[in-house]
């Protein structure tokens, strides 16, 4: 019998994608469907003096126009996490209206929606809506937003703070340890704002059926059930059982499509008003202006070392932008997804992080691939490499000195950090050792010295990361401020013929769930993969779900499916025992059949399935059917880790950085499909390197976006990269049935500091100790001149 | 304006607004939704098609500009349930994840290999400059095109 776990099984979803037959939201056309365009603010901060729609109302094809004065969803779009101030004050949570009524708080905020028969008519008419504004001064920098006299985003509070927060040991204790430290490394920098840039822009179709009194929302979301919950229970106050949310194929998310956006709620509301379906698809500039961004932290950090190079204390202060409104996960990102990773892979005994999270006149900042963990890793890995240089210790050696020793989490306990978490299992020495082998570290150092003599600037940068994935556990995230539980749902429906339909609350937008989930279900049931179908992305088909983000699909969603598979086998065994006239405990299940141990008497999975649905000869007291749903709420997060190493060459005339090699040794626990894991690592690495070298969202002093198109925002291209060298170590997760940890974000977490460390290493002999990201030729050139 | 064009071997004639892009025409009028729109400004390459045998970005061509031309889209790369060797190579090498940029990648790959049947890795990477992929890190797309070249030349 063919087995599938651990093999590079080719993806079944590729057949439709490769033939142009994917079903993305913008590909859907409904009978009587209208189109829409938004009137968006050209100012970052302004009073709305008047909105005149009269000319637009009379334009050809216009069906309806709504403005902030219409009663469209009185509650606004909610936030999913609550992080209160340190002094106990409740998090400041402004109403996030579906359309701005009196005041604009960020560039591109919607003032009106124009609905028309065609997209062109909607866009033409939107041009005719006459909005009068009084422009106001804006603040886009999170640190400046907290200065006295800074323009206020929300007038009802005395300053721009949404909350402040701290984690770790007592600040005074950490400060004292720094004062007496043998060496202190210090850095001030900006982990700059980037745009997720899924290549498919957001797209929605809302369809109200007046006869059934039901809505269907087709949406490009990573998170269909949560969108339905937030939409129904909060934004619009409509009954949840009357709303179906469908997200078929989604063209990438990277975090930006987790959240419930205002446009989803507004279209849903308006489709009932006009009694027709409405479509809206973002264009790319709208995506830059309105999709949630990532990062945007201003950081000041100190790390103290003893004379042997052991870290004795780490103190950091950060200003982390929230944007104009609190997006779904936004408060969690710089706090519980960030501060809780400040232990990194090191034994640091004293840690303190203080975060101030201000509102700014920008679009919201929320989780972007890695969400808080890339920012933590960037800080730790830049600090360690900088300290190594300052103390003249090899950067690999300094890491080895400080690593938490290996532990498997079963016969050895998990590692309790200073910042709330307990790591599940880890071997940080192992990934660094393997990474250095892959690179040929010793040889590289010789090559580098030789190259330097010839005026060639080569550098190597290391990074050893850890991340917290598989978000739940619900009780923990609840205590951390999550307003929802974060379990997952897996439903296994065995059909009478023994074919299996699996319904998952996880959502695939490129991760390959249709293949990977079928691999392990087929193996656990001992049946061919072709007999297993995976269904996701439809709230009418899937009982419930929490969506896909935080590398949680397999660790949490996969575990929920496994629970249901186990229930199927448990009930199947009762039926098999009855048919075989044997005791259940005398049966064993393998290769798709129950066999009476030590005999050749057996019954196949297919025969048991048929018996379950045609129960003419059936065990007493057992219900017919073979259909189970499970909710899986894990006991802990999972903690993947790895080492990433970059080799760069810097052009001494222009400052241009060329990535010569990239080595990634990751440990994501057990691997279901190595082809897909490698693909996830490649993609993540390129996004992380993109932040290091190319990408940045820039707002000017008035809150205008300077980088609102692909002409201005430098996306990573194929010719910016060499082939990426990947390998793995395997440290299974001790607390989920598949032993998996998650691979979706690792690449984006480990790679960014590796590249910047490499650039600084290439220029170290010129006295360069740090360069602000993105490390553009101009910044490098300037650093070389200084 | 009246236009007559041949798409994937089939003749079409339509009266369309002059401002409609080729990408919109393919998607909305012909229901060929495999040509994707990711940016509207020739930046991302998701809308890449072939116009008279050469690759072109359908989002910044007006449909009226290709009046009388022969267009090939992703839907025309293979017949029935079969796949073009480039499509097969993308599947075998995991050259796609979310699938959104994929039609444009396949059309660009076909153009690269038409003009240079034995491209080096560097030539492939340069050839892909106009196509963004946010999922794969390009690694497996480059491998797919290398593999496709071997298949086609075999």
Short mmCIF file of C-alpha atoms in Angstrom, two decimals, chain B residues 11-12 21 26 28 35 39 45-46 48 51 57-58 62 65 82 84 89 97 99-100 120-121 127 135 140:
data_model
loop_
_atom_site.label_atom_id
_atom_site.label_comp_id
_atom_site.label_asym_id
_atom_site.label_seq_id
_atom_site.Cartn_x
_atom_site.Cartn_y
_atom_site.Cartn_z
CA UNK B 11 -12.55 34.37 -34.17
CA UNK B 12 -14.47 37.01 -32.20
CA UNK B 21 -8.22 46.97 -21.75
CA UNK B 26 -10.71 38.73 -22.18
CA UNK B 28 -15.46 40.18 -18.95
CA UNK B 35 -5.74 36.20 -17.40
CA UNK B 39 -1.89 45.92 -10.81
CA UNK B 45 2.80 40.53 -15.14
CA UNK B 46 -0.18 38.42 -13.98
CA UNK B 48 0.69 38.33 -19.58
CA UNK B 51 -0.15 38.93 -29.03
CA UNK B 57 0.76 42.67 -20.70
CA UNK B 58 -2.96 42.71 -21.33
CA UNK B 62 -6.46 48.51 -25.09
CA UNK B 65 -5.15 48.21 -30.13
CA UNK B 82 -3.90 17.82 -21.09
CA UNK B 84 1.59 21.99 -22.12
CA UNK B 89 7.07 21.36 -15.49
CA UNK B 97 1.52 28.21 -4.72
CA UNK B 99 -1.76 30.26 -8.51
CA UNK B 100 -2.60 33.90 -9.12
CA UNK B 120 20.90 29.93 -18.46
CA UNK B 121 19.58 30.47 -14.93
CA UNK B 127 13.34 37.04 -18.50
CA UNK B 135 4.68 33.01 -2.88
CA UNK B 140 10.90 26.79 -8.16
#
